[in-house]
Amino acid sequence: FGLGAGANFPQNNINNVYDAGFNANAQLGWDPVGSPVGLRLNVSYNQLNGRRDVLTTQPGGTQITSDLPNANLWSAFADTKLRLPFGRFLGATSGVYAVGGVGLTQFRNFQTFQGTTGINPGGSVVNFDPNGGRNVTRFAINGGGGIGWGIGPTTLFVEGRYVRVFTQDRATDFVPVTIGLSFH
């Protein structure tokens, strides 16, 4: 099992309305001895920080300022892990790895955007909830890689993944970069 935390970077259209946030995750995996292939369940919390939106109206140049709330994303992924070991220290193996899989992401505090640059009017970057105010869960895929340095029963890892959530109108993409510890 493992625990990690780090930064979360919005990608593509969602980057127009959210700034980088943070992530935290817990992992439960199975890496058979002597096999390069393992399995992992990854549960994570990702936050995207809402930007301050300044709208200038015409005529007169009146400015309207609004702060978008932070978006909270809860995800669970079933991943396959492909490892390439490169050394042993105190009985632990270090190495690089690729990881990818499928899962679900639940959005809380998501926003719909109308007339925002780069977004179709009435469209949505994060999600669209015609009933307003309820949480929405969508199918997602992820892929990425990392490096781990093993010392005894512990491995220090750094990992980056690209996450695509299949939201209405267009996909929502973000990149969590995590540093953490796994225990064998």
mmCIF file of C-alpha atoms in Angstrom:
data_model
loop_
_atom_site.group_PDB
_atom_site.id
_atom_site.type_symbol
_atom_site.label_atom_id
_atom_site.label_comp_id
_atom_site.label_asym_id
_atom_site.label_seq_id
_atom_site.Cartn_x
_atom_site.Cartn_y
_atom_site.Cartn_z
ATOM 1 C CA PHE A 1 0.000 0.000 0.000
ATOM 2 C CA GLY A 2 1.093 3.602 -0.412
ATOM 3 C CA LEU A 3 0.246 7.211 0.367
ATOM 4 C CA GLY A 4 1.120 10.298 -1.635
ATOM 5 C CA ALA A 5 0.388 13.977 -2.211
ATOM 6 C CA GLY A 6 1.387 16.672 -4.669
ATOM 7 C CA ALA A 7 0.215 19.189 -7.224
ATOM 8 C CA ASN A 8 -2.620 18.948 -9.734
ATOM 9 C CA PHE A 9 -2.471 20.811 -13.062
ATOM 10 C CA PRO A 10 -5.601 21.503 -15.174
ATOM 11 C CA GLN A 11 -5.170 20.907 -18.915
ATOM 12 C CA ASN A 12 -6.787 22.141 -22.132
ATOM 13 C CA ASN A 13 -10.072 24.117 -21.795
ATOM 14 C CA ILE A 14 -10.397 23.618 -18.043
ATOM 15 C CA ASN A 15 -7.130 25.582 -17.732
ATOM 16 C CA ASN A 16 -9.088 28.706 -18.787
ATOM 17 C CA VAL A 17 -11.038 28.771 -15.527
ATOM 18 C CA TYR A 18 -9.010 26.852 -12.941
ATOM 19 C CA ASP A 19 -5.475 27.174 -11.579
ATOM 20 C CA ALA A 20 -3.261 24.377 -10.308
ATOM 21 C CA GLY A 21 -4.373 22.757 -7.077
ATOM 22 C CA PHE A 22 -3.279 19.795 -5.006
ATOM 23 C CA ASN A 23 -3.874 16.074 -4.814
ATOM 24 C CA ALA A 24 -3.689 13.327 -2.218
ATOM 25 C CA ASN A 25 -4.010 9.608 -2.825
ATOM 26 C CA ALA A 26 -3.908 6.148 -1.326
ATOM 27 C CA GLN A 27 -2.868 3.045 -3.235
ATOM 28 C CA LEU A 28 -3.333 -0.653 -2.702
ATOM 29 C CA GLY A 29 -1.327 -2.813 -5.081
ATOM 30 C CA TRP A 30 -0.090 -6.263 -5.906
ATOM 31 C CA ASP A 31 3.399 -6.539 -7.459
ATOM 32 C CA PRO A 32 4.306 -10.254 -7.731
ATOM 33 C CA VAL A 33 7.964 -11.087 -7.068
ATOM 34 C CA GLY A 34 9.757 -11.830 -10.338
ATOM 35 C CA SER A 35 7.014 -10.339 -12.544
ATOM 36 C CA PRO A 36 7.204 -6.924 -14.222
ATOM 37 C CA VAL A 37 3.388 -6.613 -14.233
ATOM 38 C CA GLY A 38 1.344 -5.608 -11.198
ATOM 39 C CA LEU A 39 -2.147 -4.359 -10.341
ATOM 40 C CA ARG A 40 -3.140 -1.332 -8.300
ATOM 41 C CA LEU A 41 -6.247 0.353 -6.915
ATOM 42 C CA ASN A 42 -5.706 4.107 -6.647
ATOM 43 C CA VAL A 43 -8.127 6.374 -4.747
ATOM 44 C CA SER A 44 -7.440 10.105 -4.948
ATOM 45 C CA TYR A 45 -8.725 13.552 -4.075
ATOM 46 C CA ASN A 46 -7.849 16.358 -6.497
ATOM 47 C CA GLN A 47 -8.622 20.030 -6.068
ATOM 48 C CA LEU A 48 -8.520 22.632 -8.806
ATOM 49 C CA ASN A 49 -8.334 26.216 -7.554
ATOM 50 C CA GLY A 50 -11.013 28.515 -8.975
ATOM 51 C CA ARG A 51 -9.771 31.679 -10.658
ATOM 52 C CA ARG A 52 -10.937 35.223 -10.147
ATOM 53 C CA ASP A 53 -13.035 36.230 -13.138
ATOM 54 C CA VAL A 54 -13.099 39.929 -14.091
ATOM 55 C CA LEU A 55 -15.725 40.986 -16.612
ATOM 56 C CA THR A 56 -15.703 44.489 -18.111
ATOM 57 C CA THR A 57 -19.095 45.651 -19.347
ATOM 58 C CA GLN A 58 -19.661 48.203 -22.098
ATOM 59 C CA PRO A 59 -20.284 51.171 -22.136
ATOM 60 C CA GLY A 60 -18.679 52.780 -19.140
ATOM 61 C CA GLY A 61 -16.178 49.982 -18.479
ATOM 62 C CA THR A 62 -17.824 48.729 -15.274
ATOM 63 C CA GLN A 63 -15.914 45.749 -13.891
ATOM 64 C CA ILE A 64 -17.619 42.793 -12.265
ATOM 65 C CA THR A 65 -15.403 40.445 -10.265
ATOM 66 C CA SER A 66 -16.322 36.955 -9.175
ATOM 67 C CA ASP A 67 -14.280 34.234 -7.513
ATOM 68 C CA LEU A 68 -14.989 30.751 -8.819
ATOM 69 C CA PRO A 69 -15.162 28.085 -6.106
ATOM 70 C CA ASN A 70 -12.543 25.354 -6.053
ATOM 71 C CA ALA A 71 -13.528 22.170 -7.889
ATOM 72 C CA ASN A 72 -13.247 18.962 -5.851
ATOM 73 C CA LEU A 73 -12.689 15.709 -7.742
ATOM 74 C CA TRP A 74 -12.764 12.275 -6.085
ATOM 75 C CA SER A 75 -11.402 9.442 -8.250
ATOM 76 C CA ALA A 76 -10.964 5.685 -8.052
ATOM 77 C CA PHE A 77 -8.904 3.823 -10.678
ATOM 78 C CA ALA A 78 -8.062 0.197 -11.337
ATOM 79 C CA ASP A 79 -4.589 0.331 -12.887
ATOM 80 C CA THR A 80 -2.074 -2.016 -14.449
ATOM 81 C CA LYS A 81 1.555 -1.319 -13.554
ATOM 82 C CA LEU A 82 4.543 -2.312 -15.729
ATOM 83 C CA ARG A 83 7.847 -2.164 -13.814
ATOM 84 C CA LEU A 84 11.449 -2.046 -15.032
ATOM 85 C CA PRO A 85 13.719 -2.587 -11.995
ATOM 86 C CA PHE A 86 17.228 -1.110 -11.963
ATOM 87 C CA GLY A 87 18.781 -1.834 -8.560
ATOM 88 C CA ARG A 88 18.493 -3.303 -5.086
ATOM 89 C CA PHE A 89 19.300 -1.695 -1.735
ATOM 90 C CA LEU A 90 18.695 -3.343 1.653
ATOM 91 C CA GLY A 91 16.426 -5.919 0.021
ATOM 92 C CA ALA A 92 14.243 -3.419 -1.868
ATOM 93 C CA THR A 93 14.063 -2.905 -5.613
ATOM 94 C CA SER A 94 14.225 0.490 -7.297
ATOM 95 C CA GLY A 95 12.948 1.116 -10.802
ATOM 96 C CA VAL A 96 10.857 3.022 -13.288
ATOM 97 C CA TYR A 97 7.294 2.082 -14.127
ATOM 98 C CA ALA A 98 4.344 2.868 -16.362
ATOM 99 C CA VAL A 99 0.803 2.844 -15.009
ATOM 100 C CA GLY A 100 -2.605 3.141 -16.628
ATOM 101 C CA GLY A 101 -6.192 2.117 -16.214
ATOM 102 C CA VAL A 102 -9.870 2.983 -15.957
ATOM 103 C CA GLY A 103 -12.077 4.377 -13.228
ATOM 104 C CA LEU A 104 -14.633 6.902 -12.084
ATOM 105 C CA THR A 105 -14.374 10.549 -11.038
ATOM 106 C CA GLN A 106 -16.980 12.358 -8.961
ATOM 107 C CA PHE A 107 -17.228 16.158 -9.310
ATOM 108 C CA ARG A 108 -18.228 18.406 -6.432
ATOM 109 C CA ASN A 109 -18.443 22.212 -6.687
ATOM 110 C CA PHE A 110 -18.230 21.969 -10.453
ATOM 111 C CA GLN A 111 -19.265 24.957 -12.533
ATOM 112 C CA THR A 112 -20.997 25.507 -15.832
ATOM 113 C CA PHE A 113 -19.696 28.374 -17.932
ATOM 114 C CA GLN A 114 -21.512 30.508 -20.457
ATOM 115 C CA GLY A 115 -19.756 32.944 -22.749
ATOM 116 C CA THR A 116 -16.285 32.175 -21.352
ATOM 117 C CA THR A 117 -13.420 32.506 -23.834
ATOM 118 C CA GLY A 118 -12.760 29.205 -25.568
ATOM 119 C CA ILE A 119 -15.998 27.631 -24.348
ATOM 120 C CA ASN A 120 -19.205 27.221 -26.308
ATOM 121 C CA PRO A 121 -22.095 29.248 -24.849
ATOM 122 C CA GLY A 122 -24.104 26.967 -22.615
ATOM 123 C CA GLY A 123 -21.276 24.441 -22.732
ATOM 124 C CA SER A 124 -19.325 23.159 -19.821
ATOM 125 C CA VAL A 125 -15.667 22.716 -19.074
ATOM 126 C CA VAL A 126 -15.997 20.616 -15.969
ATOM 127 C CA ASN A 127 -19.510 19.252 -16.112
ATOM 128 C CA PHE A 128 -23.092 20.183 -16.688
ATOM 129 C CA ASP A 129 -25.881 19.546 -14.225
ATOM 130 C CA PRO A 130 -29.265 20.761 -15.550
ATOM 131 C CA ASN A 131 -30.846 20.170 -12.119
ATOM 132 C CA GLY A 132 -28.141 22.149 -10.304
ATOM 133 C CA GLY A 133 -26.397 21.305 -7.079
ATOM 134 C CA ARG A 134 -25.954 17.555 -7.180
ATOM 135 C CA ASN A 135 -22.701 15.639 -7.481
ATOM 136 C CA VAL A 136 -21.956 13.975 -10.812
ATOM 137 C CA THR A 137 -19.811 10.887 -11.457
ATOM 138 C CA ARG A 138 -18.212 10.180 -14.846
ATOM 139 C CA PHE A 139 -16.072 7.449 -16.464
ATOM 140 C CA ALA A 140 -12.327 8.269 -16.670
ATOM 141 C CA ILE A 141 -9.031 6.876 -17.964
ATOM 142 C CA ASN A 142 -5.489 7.613 -16.822
ATOM 143 C CA GLY A 143 -1.922 6.852 -17.851
ATOM 144 C CA GLY A 144 1.531 7.910 -16.803
ATOM 145 C CA GLY A 145 4.731 6.822 -15.189
ATOM 146 C CA GLY A 146 6.978 7.123 -12.225
ATOM 147 C CA ILE A 147 10.200 6.212 -10.545
ATOM 148 C CA GLY A 148 10.661 4.524 -7.193
ATOM 149 C CA TRP A 149 13.696 4.262 -4.912
ATOM 150 C CA GLY A 150 13.470 1.259 -2.624
ATOM 151 C CA ILE A 151 15.051 1.140 0.835
ATOM 152 C CA GLY A 152 14.179 -1.937 2.880
ATOM 153 C CA PRO A 153 10.384 -2.375 3.110
ATOM 154 C CA THR A 154 9.720 1.185 1.832
ATOM 155 C CA THR A 155 9.804 2.822 -1.605
ATOM 156 C CA LEU A 156 9.915 6.582 -2.187
ATOM 157 C CA PHE A 157 8.126 7.310 -5.471
ATOM 158 C CA VAL A 158 7.482 10.258 -7.794
ATOM 159 C CA GLU A 159 4.669 9.785 -10.290
ATOM 160 C CA GLY A 160 2.830 11.784 -12.922
ATOM 161 C CA ARG A 161 -0.399 10.744 -14.657
ATOM 162 C CA TYR A 162 -2.611 12.248 -17.336
ATOM 163 C CA VAL A 163 -6.286 11.884 -16.391
ATOM 164 C CA ARG A 164 -9.136 12.263 -18.892
ATOM 165 C CA VAL A 165 -12.696 12.366 -17.559
ATOM 166 C CA PHE A 166 -15.458 11.958 -20.134
ATOM 167 C CA THR A 167 -17.695 14.859 -19.154
ATOM 168 C CA GLN A 168 -20.605 16.251 -21.139
ATOM 169 C CA ASP A 169 -19.731 18.562 -24.078
ATOM 170 C CA ARG A 170 -15.963 17.904 -23.840
ATOM 171 C CA ALA A 171 -13.514 15.879 -21.804
ATOM 172 C CA THR A 172 -12.007 17.278 -18.620
ATOM 173 C CA ASP A 173 -8.238 16.732 -18.369
ATOM 174 C CA PHE A 174 -5.809 17.201 -15.492
ATOM 175 C CA VAL A 175 -2.329 16.018 -14.479
ATOM 176 C CA PRO A 176 -1.660 15.045 -10.857
ATOM 177 C CA VAL A 177 2.039 14.884 -9.928
ATOM 178 C CA THR A 178 2.575 12.942 -6.717
ATOM 179 C CA ILE A 179 5.419 12.175 -4.325
ATOM 180 C CA GLY A 180 4.850 9.483 -1.721
ATOM 181 C CA LEU A 181 5.832 6.311 0.072
ATOM 182 C CA SER A 182 4.768 2.761 -0.574
ATOM 183 C CA PHE A 183 5.239 -0.055 1.901
ATOM 184 C CA HIS A 184 5.740 -3.743 1.042
#
